[in-house]
Coordinates of C-alpha atoms and ligand atoms in Angstrom, one line a residue:
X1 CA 103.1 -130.3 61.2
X2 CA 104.9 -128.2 58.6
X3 CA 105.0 -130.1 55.3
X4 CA 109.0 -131.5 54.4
X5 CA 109.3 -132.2 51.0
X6 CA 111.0 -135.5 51.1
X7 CA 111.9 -137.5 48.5
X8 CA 113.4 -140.7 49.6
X9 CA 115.5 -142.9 46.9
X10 CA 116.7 -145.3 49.0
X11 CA 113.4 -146.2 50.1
X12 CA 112.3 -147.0 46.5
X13 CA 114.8 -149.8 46.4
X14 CA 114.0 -153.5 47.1
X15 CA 112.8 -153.8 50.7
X16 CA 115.8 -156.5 52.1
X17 CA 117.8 -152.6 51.2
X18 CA 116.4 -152.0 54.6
X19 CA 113.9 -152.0 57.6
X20 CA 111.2 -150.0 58.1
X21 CA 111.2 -148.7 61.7
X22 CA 109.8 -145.7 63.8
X23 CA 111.8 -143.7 66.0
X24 CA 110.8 -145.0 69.5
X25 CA 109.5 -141.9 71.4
X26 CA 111.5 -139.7 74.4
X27 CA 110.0 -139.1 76.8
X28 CA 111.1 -135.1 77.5
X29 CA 112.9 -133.6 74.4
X30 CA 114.4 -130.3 75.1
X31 CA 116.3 -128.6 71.6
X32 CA 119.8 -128.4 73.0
X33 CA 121.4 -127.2 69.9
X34 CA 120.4 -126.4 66.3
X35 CA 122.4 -125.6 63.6
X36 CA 120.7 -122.6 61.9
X37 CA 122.9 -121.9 58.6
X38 CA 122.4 -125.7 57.8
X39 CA 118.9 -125.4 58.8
X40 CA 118.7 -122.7 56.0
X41 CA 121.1 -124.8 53.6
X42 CA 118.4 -127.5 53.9
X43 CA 115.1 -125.3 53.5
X44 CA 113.9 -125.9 56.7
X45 CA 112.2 -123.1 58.4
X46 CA 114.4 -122.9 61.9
X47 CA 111.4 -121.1 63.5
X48 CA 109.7 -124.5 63.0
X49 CA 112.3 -126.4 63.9
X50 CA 112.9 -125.0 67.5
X51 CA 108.7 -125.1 68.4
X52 CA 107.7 -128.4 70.0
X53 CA 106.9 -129.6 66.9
X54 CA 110.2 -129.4 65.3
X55 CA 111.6 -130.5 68.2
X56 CA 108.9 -133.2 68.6
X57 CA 110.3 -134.5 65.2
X58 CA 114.1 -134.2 65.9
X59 CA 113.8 -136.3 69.2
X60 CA 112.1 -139.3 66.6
X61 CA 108.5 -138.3 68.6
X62 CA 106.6 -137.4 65.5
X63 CA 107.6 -138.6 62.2
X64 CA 106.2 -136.2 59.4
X65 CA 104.2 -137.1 56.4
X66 CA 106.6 -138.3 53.8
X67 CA 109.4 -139.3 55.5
X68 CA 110.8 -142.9 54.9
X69 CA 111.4 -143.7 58.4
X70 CA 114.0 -146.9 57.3
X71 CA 117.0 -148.0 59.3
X72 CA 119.8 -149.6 56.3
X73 CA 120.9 -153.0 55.7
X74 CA 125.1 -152.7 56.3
X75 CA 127.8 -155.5 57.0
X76 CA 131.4 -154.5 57.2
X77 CA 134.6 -155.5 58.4
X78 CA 135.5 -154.0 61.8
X79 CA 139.0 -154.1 62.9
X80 CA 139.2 -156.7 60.5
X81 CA 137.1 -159.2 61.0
X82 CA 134.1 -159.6 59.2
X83 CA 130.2 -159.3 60.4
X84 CA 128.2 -160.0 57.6
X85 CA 125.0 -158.6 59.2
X86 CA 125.4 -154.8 60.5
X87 CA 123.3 -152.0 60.0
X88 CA 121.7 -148.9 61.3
X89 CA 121.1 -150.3 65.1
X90 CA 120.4 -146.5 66.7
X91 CA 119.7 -144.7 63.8
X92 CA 116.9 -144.1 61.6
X93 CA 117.3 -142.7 58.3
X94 CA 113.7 -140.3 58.1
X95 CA 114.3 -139.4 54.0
X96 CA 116.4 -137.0 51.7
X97 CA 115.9 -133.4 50.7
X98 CA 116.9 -131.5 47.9
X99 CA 119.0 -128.6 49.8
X100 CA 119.3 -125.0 48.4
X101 CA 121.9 -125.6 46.0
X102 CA 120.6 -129.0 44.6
X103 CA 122.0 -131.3 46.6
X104 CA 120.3 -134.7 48.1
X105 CA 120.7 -135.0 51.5
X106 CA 120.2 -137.5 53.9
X107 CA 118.3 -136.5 57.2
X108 CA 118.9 -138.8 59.6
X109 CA 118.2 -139.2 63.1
X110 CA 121.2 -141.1 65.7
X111 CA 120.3 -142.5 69.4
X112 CA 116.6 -142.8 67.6
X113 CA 115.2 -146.8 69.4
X114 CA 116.3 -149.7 68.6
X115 CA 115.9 -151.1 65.1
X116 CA 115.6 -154.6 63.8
X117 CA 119.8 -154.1 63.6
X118 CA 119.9 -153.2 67.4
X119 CA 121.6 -156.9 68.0
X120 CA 122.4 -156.7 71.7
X121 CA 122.2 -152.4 71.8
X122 CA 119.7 -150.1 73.2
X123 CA 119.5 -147.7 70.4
X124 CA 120.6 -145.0 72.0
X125 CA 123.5 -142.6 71.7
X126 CA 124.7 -140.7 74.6
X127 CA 125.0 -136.9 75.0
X128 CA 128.5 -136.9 75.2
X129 CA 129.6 -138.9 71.8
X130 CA 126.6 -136.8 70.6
X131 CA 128.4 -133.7 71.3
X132 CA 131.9 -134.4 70.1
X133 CA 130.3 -135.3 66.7
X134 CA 128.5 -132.1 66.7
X135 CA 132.4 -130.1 67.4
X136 CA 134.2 -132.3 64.9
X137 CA 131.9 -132.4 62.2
X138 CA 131.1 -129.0 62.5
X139 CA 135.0 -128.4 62.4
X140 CA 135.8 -130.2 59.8
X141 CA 133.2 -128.5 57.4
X142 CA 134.4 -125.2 58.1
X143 CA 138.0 -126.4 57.9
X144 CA 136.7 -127.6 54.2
X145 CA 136.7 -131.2 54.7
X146 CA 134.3 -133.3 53.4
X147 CA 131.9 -134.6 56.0
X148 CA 128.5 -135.4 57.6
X149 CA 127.4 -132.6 59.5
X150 CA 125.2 -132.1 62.5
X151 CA 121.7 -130.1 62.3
X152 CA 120.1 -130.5 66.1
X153 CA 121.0 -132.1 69.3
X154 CA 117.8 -132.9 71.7
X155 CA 118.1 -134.1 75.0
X156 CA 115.5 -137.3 75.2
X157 CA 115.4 -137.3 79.2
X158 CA 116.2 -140.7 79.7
X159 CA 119.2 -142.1 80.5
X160 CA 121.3 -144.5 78.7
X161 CA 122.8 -147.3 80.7
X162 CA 127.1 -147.7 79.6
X163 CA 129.5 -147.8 82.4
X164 CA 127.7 -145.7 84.3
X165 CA 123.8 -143.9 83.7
X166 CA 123.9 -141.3 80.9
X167 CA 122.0 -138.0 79.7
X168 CA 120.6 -139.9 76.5
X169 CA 120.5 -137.6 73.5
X170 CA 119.8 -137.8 69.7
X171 CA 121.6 -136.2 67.3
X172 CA 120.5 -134.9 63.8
X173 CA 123.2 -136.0 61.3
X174 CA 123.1 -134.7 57.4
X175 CA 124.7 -136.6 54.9
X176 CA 124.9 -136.6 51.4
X177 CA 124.0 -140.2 51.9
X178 CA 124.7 -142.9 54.4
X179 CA 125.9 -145.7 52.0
X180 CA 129.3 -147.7 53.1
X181 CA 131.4 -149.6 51.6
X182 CA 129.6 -152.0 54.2
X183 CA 127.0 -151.9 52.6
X184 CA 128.2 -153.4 49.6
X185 CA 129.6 -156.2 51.7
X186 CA 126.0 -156.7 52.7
X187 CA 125.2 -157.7 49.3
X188 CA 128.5 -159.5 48.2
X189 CA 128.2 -161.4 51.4
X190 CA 124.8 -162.4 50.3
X191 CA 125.9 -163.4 46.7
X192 CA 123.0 -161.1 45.8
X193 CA 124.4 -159.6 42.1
X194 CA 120.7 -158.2 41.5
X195 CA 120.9 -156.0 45.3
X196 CA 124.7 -154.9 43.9
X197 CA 124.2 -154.1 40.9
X198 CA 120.9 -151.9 41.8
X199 CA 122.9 -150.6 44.7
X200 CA 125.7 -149.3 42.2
X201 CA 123.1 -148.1 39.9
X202 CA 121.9 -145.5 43.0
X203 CA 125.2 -144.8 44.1
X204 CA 126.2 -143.8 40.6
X205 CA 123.1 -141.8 39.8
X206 CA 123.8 -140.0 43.4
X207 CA 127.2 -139.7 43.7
X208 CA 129.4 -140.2 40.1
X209 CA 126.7 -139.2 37.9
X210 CA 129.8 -138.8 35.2
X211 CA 130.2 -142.5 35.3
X212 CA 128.2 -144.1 32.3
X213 CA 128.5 -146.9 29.6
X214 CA 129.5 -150.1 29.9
X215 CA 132.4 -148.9 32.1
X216 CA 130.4 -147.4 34.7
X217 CA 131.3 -149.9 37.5
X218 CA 134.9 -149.4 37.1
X219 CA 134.8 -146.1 36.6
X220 CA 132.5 -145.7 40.2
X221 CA 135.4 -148.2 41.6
X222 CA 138.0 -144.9 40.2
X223 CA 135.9 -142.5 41.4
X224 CA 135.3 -143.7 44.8
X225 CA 139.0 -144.5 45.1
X226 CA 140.0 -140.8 44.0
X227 CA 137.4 -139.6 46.4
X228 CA 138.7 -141.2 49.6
X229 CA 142.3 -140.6 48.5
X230 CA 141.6 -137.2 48.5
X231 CA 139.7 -137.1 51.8
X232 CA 142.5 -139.0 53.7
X233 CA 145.0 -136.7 52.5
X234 CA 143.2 -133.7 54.3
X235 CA 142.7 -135.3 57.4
X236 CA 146.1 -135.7 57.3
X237 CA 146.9 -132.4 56.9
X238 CA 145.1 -131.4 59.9
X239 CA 146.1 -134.0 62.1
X240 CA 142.6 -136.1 62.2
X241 CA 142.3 -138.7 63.9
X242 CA 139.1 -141.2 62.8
X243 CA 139.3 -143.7 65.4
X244 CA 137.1 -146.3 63.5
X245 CA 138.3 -146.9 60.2
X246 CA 135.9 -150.3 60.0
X247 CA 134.4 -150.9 56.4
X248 CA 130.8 -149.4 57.8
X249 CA 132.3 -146.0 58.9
X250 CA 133.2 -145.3 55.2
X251 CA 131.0 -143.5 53.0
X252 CA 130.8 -144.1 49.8
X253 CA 130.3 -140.5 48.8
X254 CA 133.9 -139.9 50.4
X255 CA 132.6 -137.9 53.3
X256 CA 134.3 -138.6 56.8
X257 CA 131.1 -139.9 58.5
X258 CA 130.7 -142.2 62.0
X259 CA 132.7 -139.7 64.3
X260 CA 133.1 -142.0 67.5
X261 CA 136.4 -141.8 69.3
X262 CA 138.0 -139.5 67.0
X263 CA 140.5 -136.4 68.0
X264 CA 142.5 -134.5 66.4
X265 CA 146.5 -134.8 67.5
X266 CA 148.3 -132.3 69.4
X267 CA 151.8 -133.7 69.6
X268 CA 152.9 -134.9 66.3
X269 CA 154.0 -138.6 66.0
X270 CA 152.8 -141.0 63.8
X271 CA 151.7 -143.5 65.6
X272 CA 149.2 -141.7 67.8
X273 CA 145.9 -143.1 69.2
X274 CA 143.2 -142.2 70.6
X275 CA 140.4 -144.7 70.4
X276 CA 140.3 -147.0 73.6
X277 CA 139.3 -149.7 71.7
X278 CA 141.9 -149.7 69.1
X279 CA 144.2 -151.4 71.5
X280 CA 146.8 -152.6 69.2
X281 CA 146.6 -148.8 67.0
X282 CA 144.9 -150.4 63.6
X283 CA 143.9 -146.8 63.0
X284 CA 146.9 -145.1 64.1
X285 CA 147.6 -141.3 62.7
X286 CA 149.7 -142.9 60.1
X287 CA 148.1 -146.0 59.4
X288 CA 144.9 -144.4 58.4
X289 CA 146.2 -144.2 54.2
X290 CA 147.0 -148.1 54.6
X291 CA 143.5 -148.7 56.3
X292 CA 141.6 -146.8 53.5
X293 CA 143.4 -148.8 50.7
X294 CA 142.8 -152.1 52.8
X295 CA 138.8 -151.0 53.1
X296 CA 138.9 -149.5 49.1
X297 CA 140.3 -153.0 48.4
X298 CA 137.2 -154.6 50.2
X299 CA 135.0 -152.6 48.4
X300 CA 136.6 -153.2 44.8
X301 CA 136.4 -157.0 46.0
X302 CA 132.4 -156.3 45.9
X303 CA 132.3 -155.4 42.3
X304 CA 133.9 -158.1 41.0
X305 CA 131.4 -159.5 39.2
X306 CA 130.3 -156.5 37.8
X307 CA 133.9 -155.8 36.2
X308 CA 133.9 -158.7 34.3
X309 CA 133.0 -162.1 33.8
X310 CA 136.1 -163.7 34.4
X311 CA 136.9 -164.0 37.8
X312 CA 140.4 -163.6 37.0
X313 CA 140.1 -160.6 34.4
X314 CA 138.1 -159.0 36.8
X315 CA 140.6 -159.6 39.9
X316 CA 143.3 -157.6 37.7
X317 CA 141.2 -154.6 36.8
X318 CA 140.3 -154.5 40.2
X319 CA 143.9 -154.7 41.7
X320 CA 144.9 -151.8 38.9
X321 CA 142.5 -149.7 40.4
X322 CA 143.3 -150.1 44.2
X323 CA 147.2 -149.4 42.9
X324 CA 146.4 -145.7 41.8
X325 CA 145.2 -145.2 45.6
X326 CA 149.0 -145.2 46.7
X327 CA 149.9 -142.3 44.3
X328 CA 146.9 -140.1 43.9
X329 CA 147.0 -140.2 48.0
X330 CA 150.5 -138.7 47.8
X331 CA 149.8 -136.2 45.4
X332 CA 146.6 -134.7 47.5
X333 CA 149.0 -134.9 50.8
X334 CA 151.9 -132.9 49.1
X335 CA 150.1 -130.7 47.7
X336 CA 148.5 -129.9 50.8
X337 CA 151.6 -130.0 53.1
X338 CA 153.2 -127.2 50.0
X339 CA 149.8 -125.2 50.7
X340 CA 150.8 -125.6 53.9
X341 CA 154.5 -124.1 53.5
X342 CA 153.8 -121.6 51.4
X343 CA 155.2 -123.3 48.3
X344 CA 152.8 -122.4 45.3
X345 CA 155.7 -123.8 43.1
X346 CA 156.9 -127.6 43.1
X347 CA 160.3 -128.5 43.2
X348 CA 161.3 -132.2 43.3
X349 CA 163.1 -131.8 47.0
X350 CA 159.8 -130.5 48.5
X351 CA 158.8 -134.3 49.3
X352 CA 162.3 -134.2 51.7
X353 CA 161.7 -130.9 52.7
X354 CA 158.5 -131.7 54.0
X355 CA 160.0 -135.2 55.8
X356 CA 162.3 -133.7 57.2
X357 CA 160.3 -131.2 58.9
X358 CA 158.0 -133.9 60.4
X359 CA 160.8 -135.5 61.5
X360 CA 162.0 -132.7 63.7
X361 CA 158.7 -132.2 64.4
X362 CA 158.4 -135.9 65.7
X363 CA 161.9 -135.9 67.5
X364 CA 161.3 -132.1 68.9
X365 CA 158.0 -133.4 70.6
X366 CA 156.1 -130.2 69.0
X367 CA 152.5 -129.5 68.6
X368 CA 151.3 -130.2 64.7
X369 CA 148.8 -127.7 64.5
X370 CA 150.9 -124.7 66.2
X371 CA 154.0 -125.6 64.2
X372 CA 152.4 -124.6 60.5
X373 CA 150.6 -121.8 61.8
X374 CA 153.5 -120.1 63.3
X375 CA 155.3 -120.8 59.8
X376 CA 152.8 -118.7 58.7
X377 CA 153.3 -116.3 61.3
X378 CA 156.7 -116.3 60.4
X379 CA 156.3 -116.1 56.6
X380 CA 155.7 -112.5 56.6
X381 CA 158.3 -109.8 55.8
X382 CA 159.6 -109.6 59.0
X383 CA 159.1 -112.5 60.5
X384 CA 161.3 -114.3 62.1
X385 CA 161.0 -117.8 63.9
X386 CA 161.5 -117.9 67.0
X387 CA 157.9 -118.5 68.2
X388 CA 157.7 -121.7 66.2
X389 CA 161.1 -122.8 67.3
X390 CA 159.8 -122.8 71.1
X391 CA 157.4 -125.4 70.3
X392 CA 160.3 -128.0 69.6
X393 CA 161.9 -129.4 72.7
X394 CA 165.3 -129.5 70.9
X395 CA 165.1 -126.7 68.5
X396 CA 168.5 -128.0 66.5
X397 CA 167.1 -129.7 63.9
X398 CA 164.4 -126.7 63.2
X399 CA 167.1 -124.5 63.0
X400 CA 168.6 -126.8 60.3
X401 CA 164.9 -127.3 58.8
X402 CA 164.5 -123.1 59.0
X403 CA 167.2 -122.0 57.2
X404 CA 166.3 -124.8 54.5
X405 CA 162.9 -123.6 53.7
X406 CA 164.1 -120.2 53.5
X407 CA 166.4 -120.9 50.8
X408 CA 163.9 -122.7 49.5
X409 CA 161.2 -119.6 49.8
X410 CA 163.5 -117.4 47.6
X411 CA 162.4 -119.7 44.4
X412 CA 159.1 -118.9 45.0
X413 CA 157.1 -116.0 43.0
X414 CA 154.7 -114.9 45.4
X415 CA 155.8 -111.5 47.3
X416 CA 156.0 -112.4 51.3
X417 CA 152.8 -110.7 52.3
X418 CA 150.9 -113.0 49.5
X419 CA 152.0 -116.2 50.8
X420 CA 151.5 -115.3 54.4
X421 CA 147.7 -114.8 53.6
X422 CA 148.2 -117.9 51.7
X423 CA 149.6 -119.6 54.7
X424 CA 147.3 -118.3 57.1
X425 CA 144.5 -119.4 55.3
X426 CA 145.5 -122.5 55.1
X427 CA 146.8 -123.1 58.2
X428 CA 144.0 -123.4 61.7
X429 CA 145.2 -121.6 64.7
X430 CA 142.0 -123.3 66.3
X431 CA 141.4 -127.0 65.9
X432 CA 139.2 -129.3 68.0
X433 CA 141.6 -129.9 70.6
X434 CA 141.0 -132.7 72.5
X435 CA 141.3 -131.6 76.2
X436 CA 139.0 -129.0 75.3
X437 CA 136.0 -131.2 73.6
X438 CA 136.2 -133.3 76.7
X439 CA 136.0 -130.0 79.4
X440 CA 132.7 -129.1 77.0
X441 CA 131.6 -132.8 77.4
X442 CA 132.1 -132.9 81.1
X443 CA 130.4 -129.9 81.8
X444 CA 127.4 -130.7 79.6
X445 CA 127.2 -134.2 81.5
X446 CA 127.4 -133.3 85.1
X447 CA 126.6 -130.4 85.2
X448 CA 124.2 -129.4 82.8
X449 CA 126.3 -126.6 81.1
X450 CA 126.1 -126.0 78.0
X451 CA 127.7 -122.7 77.7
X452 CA 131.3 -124.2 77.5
X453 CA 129.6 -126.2 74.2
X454 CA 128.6 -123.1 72.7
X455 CA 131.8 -120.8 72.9
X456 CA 133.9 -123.6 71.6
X457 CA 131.3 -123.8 68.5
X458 CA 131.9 -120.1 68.2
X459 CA 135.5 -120.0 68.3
X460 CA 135.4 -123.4 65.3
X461 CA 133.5 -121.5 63.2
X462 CA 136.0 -118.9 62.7
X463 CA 139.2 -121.5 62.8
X464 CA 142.1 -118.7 60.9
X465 CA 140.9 -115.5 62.7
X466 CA 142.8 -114.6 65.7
X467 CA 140.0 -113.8 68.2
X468 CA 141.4 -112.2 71.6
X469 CA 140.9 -113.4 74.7
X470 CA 140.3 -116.9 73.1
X471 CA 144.4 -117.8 73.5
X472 CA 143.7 -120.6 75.5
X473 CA 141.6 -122.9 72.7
X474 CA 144.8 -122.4 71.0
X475 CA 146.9 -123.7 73.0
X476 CA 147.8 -127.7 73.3
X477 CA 147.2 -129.4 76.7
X478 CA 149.2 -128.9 79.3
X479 CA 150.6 -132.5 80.4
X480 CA 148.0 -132.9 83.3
X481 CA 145.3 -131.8 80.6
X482 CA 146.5 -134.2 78.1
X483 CA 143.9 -136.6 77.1
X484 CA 145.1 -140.2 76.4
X485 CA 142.0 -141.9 75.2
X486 CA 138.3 -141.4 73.8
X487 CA 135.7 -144.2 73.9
X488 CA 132.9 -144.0 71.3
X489 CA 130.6 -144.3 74.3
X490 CA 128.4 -147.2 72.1
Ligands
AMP1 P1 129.6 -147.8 65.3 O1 130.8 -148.3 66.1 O2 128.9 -146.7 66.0 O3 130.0 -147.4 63.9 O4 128.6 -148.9 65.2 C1 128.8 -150.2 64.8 C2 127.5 -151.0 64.7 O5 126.9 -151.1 66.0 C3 126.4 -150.4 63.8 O6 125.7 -151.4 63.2 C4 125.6 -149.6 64.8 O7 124.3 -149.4 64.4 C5 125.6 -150.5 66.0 N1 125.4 -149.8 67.3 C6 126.3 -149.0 67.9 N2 125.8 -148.5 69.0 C7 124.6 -149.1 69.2 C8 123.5 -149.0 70.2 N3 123.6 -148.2 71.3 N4 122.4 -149.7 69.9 C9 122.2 -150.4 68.8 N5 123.2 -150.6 67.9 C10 124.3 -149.9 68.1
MG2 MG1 129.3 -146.9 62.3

């Protein structure tokens, strides 16, 4: 065994923080995947990683000297109702590292045993909802977005028991830390001040080191609501989907963590789902700023009494806060959608400009991601728009939108062939499509393929290059492709 030099923070705090749990052992790992930049990002020797040992340690068989080995203490709200008693039930948190540029990171490992939080569950994850959190969160980091990310897959050679029998797998996940705003609700739920205030303390010192003083809990309440305001905004750029916007699948750290049934959409409309357990679309496309101020509002409801002492003084300071969530959310989301038209300038009428374009977009049936990037296409010197107008099935209203944002292009600075690179930079050709994570998924499960999983990885690590002969992961379903629903595969 190599040495990891762990240093675990979380498991210096008060023991009802956690449970202290061993992986349960697999009985035949095999390293399906390993992530070897982040392996380097970390300091851990990938040569070690991929020899039985390393692997011996990713599929929970060995746990290594120093390692914390805790599964956390979590409650949360999930699709609104409350369960005051959550918590890591198939994962096991084995410590943090200090990666190459400073930063604490969680290693954790998911589809580890059963834990003391297991309730009725095995412990286990799945190779498929193991795999489409390896794509997405592996997409979203190189698309810039703030996320957990995936180190290793191993194959345990069990099954798992859902529907139907099951590859079982565990995944490696990498987090800057795994605290919700669950587990806050742990504590308040508890009426344990002491285990909030300690908690705050840590996620301060980890996370908002710039909030000090007397005013630190506020100012952690402001940061994390900046934080998540921000990180909605760019999954709505991109068309992200969560799935699972319960008060336990939000970190407090503002990454976009718990990938379960999430996709990205293909056809713009609002109101899309995915999840097949969101039956009545709680998490909708466009419900998901209204669902992160509802959750920010549960967490800001934790801190009460650390605002203030009066319950009512504290209420208002707290309600202040959740009310800048509204406007700093717009800010980030026009800002992004300019970046996205190739408006470095602002000009009051962008916010229509932009409206209106999602309206045709919406009414035109057209594909989100393929609509900005042949913008960009069309951007250039001499390009015209005609590939972007064949995406809408009644082009009218683009043609109306078109000759708008032209007009609107000629008050802008930047010569053409500036913003095009501007454009095309900020603008995917290759997303995670949906129809395509599932092919990868289904040939990994039946039939033991796992070449399909690594040329999609390839072609999402480079998401703004062109790459020829790789048209096809550009391209949105075709209507017997289209994929109507995900299950998180729990
Ligand atoms: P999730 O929907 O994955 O965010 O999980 C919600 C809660 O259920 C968390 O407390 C998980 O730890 C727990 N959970 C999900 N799947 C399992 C499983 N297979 N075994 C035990 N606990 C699980
Ligand atoms: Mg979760």
């Amino acid at each position: 065994m190599v040495a990891i030099p762990f240093d675990n923070s979380y498991a210096r705090l008060p023991e009802r923080f956690y449970a202290t749990v061993a992986p349960t052992p697999v009985p035949a790992p095999r390293l399906l995947r390993l992530n070897e930049p982040l392996a380097a990002q970390l300091g851990l020797d990938a040569g070690w990683l991929k020899s039985p040992d390393g692997v011996a340690m990713l599929a929970g068989n060995d746990v290594p000297v120093g390692a914390a080995s805790i599964a956390t203490a979590y409650a949360g709200h999930q699709f609104g109702g409350f369960s005051p008693q959550l918590g890591d039930g198939r994962a096991i948190l084995l410590g943090e590292i200090v990666d190459r540029n400073g930063r604490r990171q969680d290693i954790q490992l998911k589809g580890a045993g059963p834990t003391p939080f297991s309730r009725r569950g095995d412990g286990r994850a799945a190779l498929g909802p193991v795999l489409r959190e390896y794509i997405v969160s592996e997409a979203m980091a190189t698309l810039g977005v703030p996320t957990t990310r995936a180190l290793a897959v191993v194959l345990t050679g069990d099954s798992v028991r859902r529907e139907t029998l099951l590859p079982g797998a565990v995944l490696t996940r990498v987090a800057s830390s795994h605290i919700r705003i669950g587990t806050f609700q742990f504590f308040a739920a508890r009426g344990d001040h002491e285990g909030l205030r300690l908690l705050a303390d840590h996620v301060i010192i980890r996370h908002y080191p710039a909030c000090t003083g007397d005013g630190r809990y506020l100012a952690l309440l402001e940061a994390v609501i900046a934080a998540q305001a921000a990180l909605i905004a760019q999954w709505m750029t991109i068309g992200f989907i969560h799935g699972v916007m319960n008060t336990d699948n939000m970190s407090i750290a503002g990454e976009t963590i718990d990938y379960g049934p999430c996709a990205f959409m293909d056809t713009y409309h609002p109101t899309t789902v995915f999840s097949s357990i969101d039956e009545r679309g709680r998490y909708a496309y466009a419900n998901q700023p209204p669902i992160a101020r509802w959750n920010l509002t549960r967490f800001a409801e934790t801190l009460l009494p650390l605002l203030a002492q009066d319950q009512d003084k504290a209420v208002a300071i707290a309600q202040e806060a959740i009310d800048r969530f509204d406007p700093q959310f717009q800010t980030h989301l026009i800002a992004g959608l300019r970046r996205k038209l190739g408006l470095a300038s602002e000009e009051a009428e962008d916010v229509d400009l932009i409206r209106t374009l999602l309206e045709a977009m919406q009414q035109g049936e057209a594909d989100f991601t393929l609509v900005f990037r042949r913008l960009s296409e069309a951007a250039g010197p001499a390009g015209d728009a005609d590939a972007c107008r064949s995406l809408f099935a009644n082009p009218s209203a683009f043609d109306a939108w078109e000759e708008r944002w032209r007009q609107r292009l000629l008050r802008e600075a930047a010569p053409a062939e500036a913003r095009q690179a501007a454009m095309l930079s900020a603008n995917p050709l290759y997303i995670p499509r949906n129809h395509q994570v599932e092919a990868v998924i289904e040939a990994a499960v039946e039939r033991n393929d796992l070449a399909p999983f690594e040329t999609l990885l390839e072609v999402l690590a480079r998401p703004f290059d062109i790459q020829p002969g790789r048209e096809d992961y550009a391209r949105p379903p075709a209507l017997h492709e289209r994929v109507l629903a995900t299950f998180c595969g729990t």
